[in-house]
């Protein structure tokens, strides 16, 4: 049994249509790019906190580039002794055409170069000055609050001392005897006086007895 031959006219039409379709799709994709132009306009606008800032637009109409931009940033110090980069550009939030580096340049004067390769070619070069910023004085560390003393068992209150009894009134000292008459011979003088009187009385009695006997 013979196999049916392929439809040659249909195959020929498909072979011609496929390249044409691919060409139309390619032209449609390239249409917006050709409308903007085939080069990028890169302008280095300065720095912010040491980070290089730039505007990237289309050369022909000045529209912002909506696609991701592949660009490198290189910097050389004014005296040529230091180099920084290559760094890449990332979108700068809040600016349609703004791009910025994630890294920061040290203080000093720098010759900065930006080279873009996608979605089209672009080049820029400019001098950027990064000022030295004095560090803010550090605030004094707050002093630590004193740690509270551990609460230990409180000492028992000392019992109130009983009131001391009133000391009895000291008896008054006896009155001191009257001072003796001056001289120690006072007592003996009185004795001699008494003895003299008694002697006189005895002598008088004896004299009376003698007179009575002599009268008889």
Short mmCIF file of C-alpha atoms in Angstrom, two decimals:
data_model
loop_
_atom_site.label_atom_id
_atom_site.label_comp_id
_atom_site.label_asym_id
_atom_site.label_seq_id
_atom_site.Cartn_x
_atom_site.Cartn_y
_atom_site.Cartn_z
CA UNK A 1 0.00 0.00 0.00
CA UNK A 2 1.47 3.34 -1.03
CA UNK A 3 1.72 6.19 1.50
CA UNK A 4 0.12 9.50 0.50
CA UNK A 5 2.61 12.14 -0.56
CA UNK A 6 2.89 15.23 1.68
CA UNK A 7 1.20 18.41 0.61
CA UNK A 8 4.14 20.24 -0.90
CA UNK A 9 2.40 23.60 -1.41
CA UNK A 10 1.39 23.73 2.28
CA UNK A 11 4.92 22.96 3.39
CA UNK A 12 6.31 25.66 1.13
CA UNK A 13 3.85 28.21 2.52
CA UNK A 14 4.74 27.34 6.09
CA UNK A 15 8.43 27.64 5.29
CA UNK A 16 7.91 31.14 3.96
CA UNK A 17 5.53 32.27 6.70
CA UNK A 18 7.71 31.28 9.66
CA UNK A 19 10.63 33.59 8.85
CA UNK A 20 8.27 36.45 8.12
CA UNK A 21 6.56 35.94 11.48
CA UNK A 22 9.87 35.94 13.31
CA UNK A 23 10.88 39.14 11.52
CA UNK A 24 7.65 40.88 12.49
CA UNK A 25 8.07 39.89 16.13
CA UNK A 26 11.65 41.11 16.17
CA UNK A 27 10.69 44.43 14.64
CA UNK A 28 7.87 44.84 17.13
CA UNK A 29 10.25 44.23 20.05
CA UNK A 30 12.86 46.58 18.65
CA UNK A 31 10.33 49.28 17.83
CA UNK A 32 10.34 50.99 21.28
CA UNK A 33 14.14 50.92 21.44
CA UNK A 34 14.46 52.52 18.02
CA UNK A 35 11.88 55.10 19.02
CA UNK A 36 14.06 56.17 22.02
CA UNK A 37 17.31 55.97 20.07
CA UNK A 38 20.24 53.63 20.24
CA UNK A 39 22.33 55.38 22.90
CA UNK A 40 21.92 56.30 26.55
CA UNK A 41 22.56 59.72 28.02
CA UNK A 42 24.35 59.36 31.34
CA UNK A 43 24.84 62.41 33.57
CA UNK A 44 26.77 62.18 36.86
CA UNK A 45 24.87 64.53 39.17
CA UNK A 46 27.11 64.33 42.26
CA UNK A 47 27.08 62.36 45.47
CA UNK A 48 24.89 61.78 48.50
CA UNK A 49 26.63 60.65 51.65
CA UNK A 50 29.54 59.58 49.44
CA UNK A 51 27.34 57.52 47.10
CA UNK A 52 27.65 58.51 43.42
CA UNK A 53 24.35 59.67 41.87
CA UNK A 54 23.54 59.77 38.14
CA UNK A 55 20.64 60.29 35.73
CA UNK A 56 20.23 57.80 32.87
CA UNK A 57 17.85 58.68 30.00
CA UNK A 58 17.45 57.91 26.30
CA UNK A 59 19.56 60.16 24.09
CA UNK A 60 16.85 61.03 21.54
CA UNK A 61 13.77 61.85 23.62
CA UNK A 62 15.11 62.15 27.16
CA UNK A 63 12.72 59.53 28.52
CA UNK A 64 13.76 57.64 31.63
CA UNK A 65 15.04 54.13 31.04
CA UNK A 66 12.45 51.66 32.30
CA UNK A 67 14.63 48.61 31.81
CA UNK A 68 17.39 47.57 34.17
CA UNK A 69 20.59 49.43 33.39
CA UNK A 70 23.86 47.53 33.38
CA UNK A 71 26.51 50.14 34.19
CA UNK A 72 29.78 50.20 36.11
CA UNK A 73 31.22 53.05 38.16
CA UNK A 74 34.95 53.62 38.70
CA UNK A 75 36.63 56.41 40.65
CA UNK A 76 40.23 57.65 40.88
CA UNK A 77 41.46 60.13 43.48
CA UNK A 78 42.72 63.53 42.36
CA UNK A 79 46.35 62.55 42.91
CA UNK A 80 45.86 59.14 41.31
CA UNK A 81 46.98 57.26 44.43
CA UNK A 82 43.62 55.65 45.22
CA UNK A 83 40.96 53.89 43.17
CA UNK A 84 37.45 52.70 43.97
CA UNK A 85 35.18 50.34 42.03
CA UNK A 86 34.04 48.92 39.80
CA UNK A 87 30.61 49.35 41.35
CA UNK A 88 27.22 48.95 39.73
CA UNK A 89 24.34 51.40 39.58
CA UNK A 90 21.04 50.63 41.28
CA UNK A 91 17.77 52.55 41.06
CA UNK A 92 17.46 55.64 43.24
CA UNK A 93 14.07 55.41 44.91
CA UNK A 94 11.81 58.37 44.23
CA UNK A 95 13.55 59.51 41.02
CA UNK A 96 12.38 58.11 37.67
CA UNK A 97 15.71 58.65 35.92
CA UNK A 98 17.85 58.43 39.06
CA UNK A 99 20.51 55.83 39.71
CA UNK A 100 22.98 55.55 42.58
CA UNK A 101 25.78 53.33 43.87
CA UNK A 102 25.26 51.19 46.93
CA UNK A 103 28.86 51.88 48.01
CA UNK A 104 30.20 55.22 49.23
CA UNK A 105 33.36 57.07 48.30
CA UNK A 106 35.75 58.16 51.07
CA UNK A 107 36.18 61.91 51.66
CA UNK A 108 38.22 63.63 48.97
CA UNK A 109 38.06 64.71 45.32
CA UNK A 110 37.39 61.92 42.81
CA UNK A 111 37.34 61.58 39.04
CA UNK A 112 34.28 59.36 38.46
CA UNK A 113 33.53 57.42 35.25
CA UNK A 114 30.27 55.62 34.39
CA UNK A 115 30.07 53.14 31.49
CA UNK A 116 26.67 51.66 30.51
CA UNK A 117 26.30 48.55 28.32
CA UNK A 118 22.59 47.70 28.52
CA UNK A 119 19.96 48.38 27.25
CA UNK A 120 22.24 50.51 25.17
CA UNK A 121 25.63 52.14 25.33
CA UNK A 122 26.34 55.24 27.38
CA UNK A 123 29.31 57.00 28.97
CA UNK A 124 29.87 59.85 31.44
CA UNK A 125 32.73 61.33 33.40
CA UNK A 126 32.75 64.00 36.08
CA UNK A 127 34.62 65.21 39.18
CA UNK A 128 32.93 64.51 42.50
CA UNK A 129 33.98 66.04 45.85
CA UNK A 130 33.09 64.19 49.03
CA UNK A 131 33.44 66.40 52.13
CA UNK A 132 34.80 65.09 55.39
CA UNK A 133 32.13 64.95 58.04
CA UNK A 134 33.04 65.30 61.71
CA UNK A 135 31.61 62.44 63.73
CA UNK A 136 28.81 63.47 66.03
CA UNK A 137 29.91 63.58 69.67
CA UNK A 138 28.84 60.49 71.46
CA UNK A 139 26.29 61.02 74.19
CA UNK A 140 27.56 60.17 77.68
CA UNK A 141 26.52 56.75 78.77
CA UNK A 142 23.75 56.94 81.36
CA UNK A 143 24.97 56.01 84.79
CA UNK A 144 23.56 52.76 86.09
CA UNK A 145 21.06 53.22 88.91
CA UNK A 146 22.32 51.97 92.25
CA UNK A 147 21.38 48.39 92.82
CA UNK A 148 18.92 48.03 95.68
CA UNK A 149 20.29 46.31 98.76
CA UNK A 150 18.89 42.79 99.21
CA UNK A 151 15.97 42.86 101.53
CA UNK A 152 17.17 40.86 104.53
CA UNK A 153 15.13 40.01 107.62
CA UNK A 154 14.68 43.17 109.53
CA UNK A 155 16.27 43.22 112.97
CA UNK A 156 13.66 42.81 115.75
CA UNK A 157 12.88 45.98 117.46
CA UNK A 158 14.68 46.19 120.76
CA UNK A 159 12.21 46.04 123.66
CA UNK A 160 11.67 49.27 125.38
CA UNK A 161 13.83 49.42 128.45
CA UNK A 162 11.70 49.66 131.61
CA UNK A 163 11.71 52.97 133.19
CA UNK A 164 14.35 53.02 135.84
CA UNK A 165 12.76 53.38 139.29
CA UNK A 166 13.20 56.71 140.84
CA UNK A 167 16.15 56.63 143.10
CA UNK A 168 15.03 57.08 146.70
CA UNK A 169 15.76 60.37 148.10
CA UNK A 170 18.95 60.16 149.96
CA UNK A 171 18.36 60.82 153.65
CA UNK A 172 19.51 64.13 154.61
CA UNK A 173 22.77 63.94 156.38
CA UNK A 174 22.43 64.58 160.10
CA UNK A 175 23.21 67.99 161.14
CA UNK A 176 26.77 68.27 162.08
CA UNK A 177 27.24 68.72 165.83
CA UNK A 178 27.85 72.15 167.00
CA UNK A 179 31.47 72.85 167.13
CA UNK A 180 33.02 72.33 170.49
CA UNK A 181 34.16 75.36 172.36
CA UNK A 182 37.52 76.48 171.33
CA UNK A 183 40.29 74.63 173.02
CA UNK A 184 40.32 71.13 174.39
CA UNK A 185 40.63 72.40 177.93
CA UNK A 186 36.98 73.55 178.10
CA UNK A 187 35.67 70.19 179.48
CA UNK A 188 38.44 69.79 182.01
CA UNK A 189 37.96 73.37 183.28
CA UNK A 190 34.31 72.66 184.15
CA UNK A 191 35.36 69.53 186.07
CA UNK A 192 37.87 71.43 188.12
CA UNK A 193 35.27 74.08 188.98
CA UNK A 194 32.84 71.44 190.25
CA UNK A 195 35.53 69.79 192.33
CA UNK A 196 36.49 73.16 193.87
CA UNK A 197 32.93 73.90 194.92
CA UNK A 198 32.61 70.44 196.51
CA UNK A 199 35.89 70.97 198.36
CA UNK A 200 34.76 74.30 199.69
CA UNK A 201 31.48 72.76 200.87
CA UNK A 202 33.35 69.97 202.69
CA UNK A 203 35.69 72.48 204.28
CA UNK A 204 32.74 74.59 205.47
CA UNK A 205 31.05 71.49 206.97
CA UNK A 206 34.26 70.50 208.74
CA UNK A 207 34.66 74.04 210.12
CA UNK A 208 31.11 73.99 211.49
CA UNK A 209 31.70 70.65 213.27
CA UNK A 210 34.92 72.02 214.79
CA UNK A 211 33.23 75.16 216.15
CA UNK A 212 30.41 73.13 217.72
CA UNK A 213 32.89 70.94 219.58
CA UNK A 214 34.94 73.88 220.80
CA UNK A 215 31.83 75.52 222.43
CA UNK A 216 31.12 72.52 224.50
#
